PDB file of C-alpha atoms in Angstrom:
ATOM      1  CA  MET A   1       0.094   0.116   0.055  1.00 46.00           C
ATOM      2  CA  SER A   2       1.553   3.010  -0.950  1.00 52.00           C
ATOM      3  CA  ALA A   3       1.609   6.689   0.931  1.00 54.00           C
ATOM      4  CA  PRO A   4      -1.280   9.131   0.602  1.00 59.00           C
ATOM      5  CA  ASN A   5      -0.239  12.314  -1.966  1.00 68.00           C
ATOM      6  CA  HIS A   6       0.094  14.582   1.070  1.00 72.00           C
ATOM      7  CA  PRO A   7       3.241  17.008   1.134  1.00 70.00           C
ATOM      8  CA  THR A   8       5.455  16.360   3.539  1.00 79.00           C
ATOM      9  CA  THR A   9       6.524  18.871   6.130  1.00 84.00           C
ATOM     10  CA  ALA A  10       9.505  20.229   4.629  1.00 85.00           C
ATOM     11  CA  GLU A  11       7.606  20.736   1.217  1.00 82.00           C
ATOM     12  CA  ILE A  12       4.975  22.737   3.077  1.00 83.00           C
ATOM     13  CA  ARG A  13       8.111  24.536   5.333  1.00 84.00           C
ATOM     14  CA  ARG A  14       9.361  25.350   1.689  1.00 83.00           C
ATOM     15  CA  VAL A  15       6.333  27.106   0.372  1.00 81.00           C
ATOM     16  CA  LEU A  16       6.212  28.718   3.793  1.00 83.00           C
ATOM     17  CA  ASP A  17       9.397  30.259   3.742  1.00 86.00           C
ATOM     18  CA  ALA A  18       8.767  31.946   0.445  1.00 83.00           C
ATOM     19  CA  PRO A  19       7.879  35.495  -0.268  1.00 82.00           C
ATOM     20  CA  ARG A  20       4.471  36.621  -0.576  1.00 78.00           C
ATOM     21  CA  GLY A  21       3.531  36.226  -4.172  1.00 74.00           C
ATOM     22  CA  SER A  22       5.824  33.169  -5.075  1.00 76.00           C
ATOM     23  CA  ARG A  23       4.226  30.882  -2.830  1.00 73.00           C
ATOM     24  CA  PHE A  24       2.804  29.055  -5.478  1.00 71.00           C
ATOM     25  CA  SER A  25       3.431  27.917  -9.122  1.00 68.00           C
ATOM     26  CA  HIS A  26       1.530  30.233 -10.982  1.00 62.00           C
ATOM     27  CA  THR A  27       1.894  28.139 -14.758  1.00 61.00           C
ATOM     28  CA  PRO A  28       1.153  30.977 -17.606  1.00 56.00           C
ATOM     29  CA  SER A  29      -2.100  29.134 -18.916  1.00 60.00           C
ATOM     30  CA  PRO A  30      -1.731  30.502 -23.471  1.00 65.00           C
ATOM     31  CA  ALA A  31      -3.665  33.405 -23.829  1.00 71.00           C
ATOM     32  CA  GLN A  32      -7.339  32.430 -24.287  1.00 76.00           C
ATOM     33  CA  THR A  33     -10.225  34.105 -24.914  1.00 81.00           C
ATOM     34  CA  ARG A  34     -12.945  34.418 -22.325  1.00 82.00           C
ATOM     35  CA  GLU A  35     -15.182  31.860 -24.759  1.00 79.00           C
ATOM     36  CA  GLN A  36     -12.511  29.418 -25.327  1.00 80.00           C
ATOM     37  CA  ARG A  37     -11.780  28.563 -21.726  1.00 82.00           C
ATOM     38  CA  LEU A  38     -15.428  28.896 -21.547  1.00 82.00           C
ATOM     39  CA  LEU A  39     -16.025  26.096 -24.590  1.00 79.00           C
ATOM     40  CA  GLY A  40     -13.252  24.453 -22.939  1.00 80.00           C
ATOM     41  CA  GLN A  41     -14.913  23.546 -19.371  1.00 85.00           C
ATOM     42  CA  MET A  42     -18.653  22.470 -21.102  1.00 85.00           C
ATOM     43  CA  ALA A  43     -17.183  20.259 -24.014  1.00 81.00           C
ATOM     44  CA  GLY A  44     -19.609  17.622 -22.689  1.00 87.00           C
ATOM     45  CA  ASN A  45     -22.263  19.148 -24.238  1.00 87.00           C
ATOM     46  CA  PRO A  46     -23.998  18.750 -26.869  1.00 87.00           C
ATOM     47  CA  ARG A  47     -25.349  22.075 -27.831  1.00 83.00           C
ATOM     48  CA  VAL A  48     -21.315  22.841 -27.718  1.00 82.00           C
ATOM     49  CA  ALA A  49     -20.433  20.457 -29.594  1.00 82.00           C
ATOM     50  CA  HIS A  50     -22.774  21.111 -32.254  1.00 81.00           C
ATOM     51  CA  ARG A  51     -22.043  25.166 -31.708  1.00 78.00           C
ATOM     52  CA  GLN A  52     -17.269  24.119 -32.780  1.00 78.00           C
ATOM     53  CA  ALA A  53     -18.796  22.006 -34.951  1.00 81.00           C
ATOM     54  CA  HIS A  54     -20.441  23.408 -37.376  1.00 77.00           C
ATOM     55  CA  GLY A  55     -19.727  27.872 -36.568  1.00 75.00           C
ATOM     56  CA  VAL A  56     -21.495  30.340 -34.323  1.00 76.00           C
ATOM     57  CA  LEU A  57     -24.278  30.688 -36.574  1.00 75.00           C
ATOM     58  CA  PRO A  58     -26.246  28.850 -38.663  1.00 76.00           C
ATOM     59  CA  ALA A  59     -24.797  27.397 -42.281  1.00 78.00           C
ATOM     60  CA  TRP A  60     -27.903  29.537 -44.048  1.00 83.00           C
ATOM     61  CA  MET A  61     -27.187  32.590 -42.965  1.00 82.00           C
ATOM     62  CA  GLU A  62     -23.188  32.193 -43.885  1.00 83.00           C
ATOM     63  CA  VAL A  63     -24.347  31.286 -47.948  1.00 88.00           C
ATOM     64  CA  ALA A  64     -26.991  34.293 -47.506  1.00 88.00           C
ATOM     65  CA  GLU A  65     -24.244  36.987 -46.630  1.00 87.00           C
ATOM     66  CA  ARG A  66     -22.524  35.776 -49.152  1.00 89.00           C
ATOM     67  CA  ARG A  67     -25.221  36.265 -51.592  1.00 91.00           C
ATOM     68  CA  ARG A  68     -25.871  39.642 -50.067  1.00 88.00           C
ATOM     69  CA  ILE A  69     -22.519  41.003 -50.831  1.00 88.00           C
ATOM     70  CA  ASP A  70     -21.764  39.125 -54.195  1.00 90.00           C
ATOM     71  CA  ARG A  71     -24.633  41.435 -55.539  1.00 88.00           C
ATOM     72  CA  ASP A  72     -23.403  43.986 -54.079  1.00 84.00           C
ATOM     73  CA  ARG A  73     -20.751  43.546 -55.838  1.00 85.00           C
ATOM     74  CA  ALA A  74     -22.116  43.484 -58.662  1.00 86.00           C
ATOM     75  CA  ARG A  75     -24.045  47.079 -58.559  1.00 82.00           C
ATOM     76  CA  GLY A  76     -20.981  48.450 -57.819  1.00 74.00           C
ATOM     77  CA  THR A  77     -22.692  49.403 -54.341  1.00 60.00           C
ATOM     78  CA  SER A  78     -21.842  48.421 -50.529  1.00 55.00           C
ATOM     79  CA  GLN A  79     -24.372  48.532 -47.737  1.00 52.00           C
ATOM     80  CA  HIS A  80     -22.004  50.334 -45.266  1.00 54.00           C
ATOM     81  CA  GLN A  81     -22.271  53.119 -48.087  1.00 57.00           C
ATOM     82  CA  GLU A  82     -26.019  54.376 -48.093  1.00 62.00           C
ATOM     83  CA  ILE A  83     -28.275  53.473 -45.525  1.00 63.00           C
ATOM     84  CA  PRO A  84     -32.109  53.130 -46.562  1.00 68.00           C
ATOM     85  CA  ARG A  85     -34.011  55.456 -45.092  1.00 72.00           C
ATOM     86  CA  VAL A  86     -37.347  54.888 -43.674  1.00 73.00           C
ATOM     87  CA  PRO A  87     -40.330  57.317 -44.322  1.00 73.00           C
ATOM     88  CA  ARG A  88     -42.416  59.010 -42.495  1.00 71.00           C
ATOM     89  CA  PRO A  89     -46.169  57.492 -41.458  1.00 68.00           C
ATOM     90  CA  ARG A  90     -49.075  59.823 -43.547  1.00 70.00           C
ATOM     91  CA  PRO A  91     -50.163  61.453 -40.915  1.00 68.00           C
ATOM     92  CA  VAL A  92     -54.052  60.188 -40.020  1.00 68.00           C
ATOM     93  CA  PRO A  93     -57.159  62.048 -39.284  1.00 69.00           C
ATOM     94  CA  ASP A  94     -57.316  61.824 -35.777  1.00 70.00           C
ATOM     95  CA  ASP A  95     -54.160  62.076 -35.000  1.00 66.00           C
ATOM     96  CA  GLY A  96     -52.693  64.423 -33.006  1.00 72.00           C
ATOM     97  CA  PRO A  97     -53.587  65.411 -29.043  1.00 75.00           C
ATOM     98  CA  PRO A  98     -57.179  63.822 -27.810  1.00 76.00           C
ATOM     99  CA  PRO A  99     -59.703  66.753 -27.657  1.00 79.00           C
ATOM    100  CA  PRO A 100     -59.858  68.648 -24.299  1.00 85.00           C
ATOM    101  CA  LYS A 101     -62.448  66.969 -21.507  1.00 87.00           C
ATOM    102  CA  PRO A 102     -65.630  68.441 -20.621  1.00 87.00           C
ATOM    103  CA  GLU A 103     -65.365  70.053 -16.758  1.00 89.00           C
ATOM    104  CA  ARG A 104     -67.109  67.193 -14.731  1.00 88.00           C
ATOM    105  CA  PRO A 105     -69.938  69.933 -12.221  1.00 88.00           C
ATOM    106  CA  PRO A 106     -68.964  69.899  -8.661  1.00 87.00           C
ATOM    107  CA  LEU A 107     -70.418  66.896  -6.532  1.00 85.00           C
ATOM    108  CA  PRO A 108     -72.960  67.086  -4.331  1.00 84.00           C
ATOM    109  CA  ARG A 109     -72.650  68.301  -0.375  1.00 83.00           C
ATOM    110  CA  ARG A 110     -72.659  65.418   1.299  1.00 77.00           C
ATOM    111  CA  PRO A 111     -74.351  65.410   4.617  1.00 75.00           C
ATOM    112  CA  ARG A 112     -72.826  66.036   7.929  1.00 71.00           C
ATOM    113  CA  PRO A 113     -72.499  63.019  10.022  1.00 65.00           C
ATOM    114  CA  ARG A 114     -72.573  63.389  13.998  1.00 63.00           C
ATOM    115  CA  PRO A 115     -69.514  63.731  15.177  1.00 62.00           C
ATOM    116  CA  HIS A 116     -67.357  61.083  16.361  1.00 59.00           C
ATOM    117  CA  ARG A 117     -69.694  58.062  15.223  1.00 61.00           C
ATOM    118  CA  HIS A 118     -67.160  56.370  13.093  1.00 65.00           C
ATOM    119  CA  ARG A 119     -64.091  56.438  16.013  1.00 68.00           C
ATOM    120  CA  LYS A 120     -63.604  53.746  18.238  1.00 71.00           C
ATOM    121  CA  PRO A 121     -66.184  54.554  22.038  1.00 70.00           C
ATOM    122  CA  ARG A 122     -64.084  56.441  24.709  1.00 73.00           C
ATOM    123  CA  CYS A 123     -62.981  54.370  27.578  1.00 75.00           C
ATOM    124  CA  ARG A 124     -64.964  55.759  30.669  1.00 75.00           C
ATOM    125  CA  ILE A 125     -62.372  55.209  33.313  1.00 87.00           C
ATOM    126  CA  GLY A 126     -64.335  57.367  36.071  1.00 88.00           C
ATOM    127  CA  ARG A 127     -67.430  55.852  35.980  1.00 88.00           C
ATOM    128  CA  ARG A 128     -65.683  51.917  36.159  1.00 89.00           C
ATOM    129  CA  LEU A 129     -63.709  53.556  38.968  1.00 92.00           C
ATOM    130  CA  ALA A 130     -66.667  54.764  40.671  1.00 94.00           C
ATOM    131  CA  ALA A 131     -68.613  51.768  40.227  1.00 94.00           C
ATOM    132  CA  TYR A 132     -66.105  49.717  41.677  1.00 95.00           C
ATOM    133  CA  ALA A 133     -65.635  51.648  44.956  1.00 96.00           C
ATOM    134  CA  VAL A 134     -69.326  51.437  45.312  1.00 96.00           C
ATOM    135  CA  ALA A 135     -69.633  48.196  44.679  1.00 97.00           C
ATOM    136  CA  ALA A 136     -66.399  47.747  46.910  1.00 97.00           C
ATOM    137  CA  VAL A 137     -67.785  49.365  49.511  1.00 96.00           C
ATOM    138  CA  ALA A 138     -71.010  47.670  49.638  1.00 97.00           C
ATOM    139  CA  GLY A 139     -69.765  44.275  49.435  1.00 96.00           C
ATOM    140  CA  ALA A 140     -67.745  45.721  53.563  1.00 95.00           C
ATOM    141  CA  LEU A 141     -70.737  46.800  54.672  1.00 94.00           C
ATOM    142  CA  ALA A 142     -72.519  43.805  53.581  1.00 94.00           C
ATOM    143  CA  HIS A 143     -70.061  41.316  54.833  1.00 94.00           C
ATOM    144  CA  HIS A 144     -69.998  44.151  58.403  1.00 93.00           C
ATOM    145  CA  LEU A 145     -73.903  43.896  59.154  1.00 92.00           C
ATOM    146  CA  ALA A 146     -73.811  39.928  57.914  1.00 91.00           C
ATOM    147  CA  THR A 147     -71.019  38.970  60.550  1.00 91.00           C
ATOM    148  CA  THR A 148     -73.053  41.395  63.502  1.00 88.00           C
ATOM    149  CA  LEU A 149     -76.205  39.972  62.960  1.00 84.00           C
ATOM    150  CA  LEU A 150     -75.312  36.528  62.738  1.00 78.00           C
TER     151      LEU A 150
END
């Protein structure tokens, strides 16, 4: 049984003793574009394989471009020399800003609601406190009378 591929202490010490920036060997990769690197990573993808085999554009687009170039050469014109102008659309009778809207009559006045009808009723603390006090005094008086009479 062979030993695992763990670095030895001497190798670790050599890496850690190296100056910062040169601790690990950076092998320069060949100059590739981002697209080439990504296509290399996705080599197993069937869509990528089709693209690498047939190119980015479909074949009929390449044929159409060659025919267009040949036709322009035969005419003696280039596609980049003259840009065809698109004519302005003809005006339509209803073309333009919309007519102004007639002013609406003012809304009728609503009857004035009763005050504080839409609010939560007020908590009557004073009345509750007075009722509690009266009940406590009445209970104490009843208790006193019940103990003295019985």
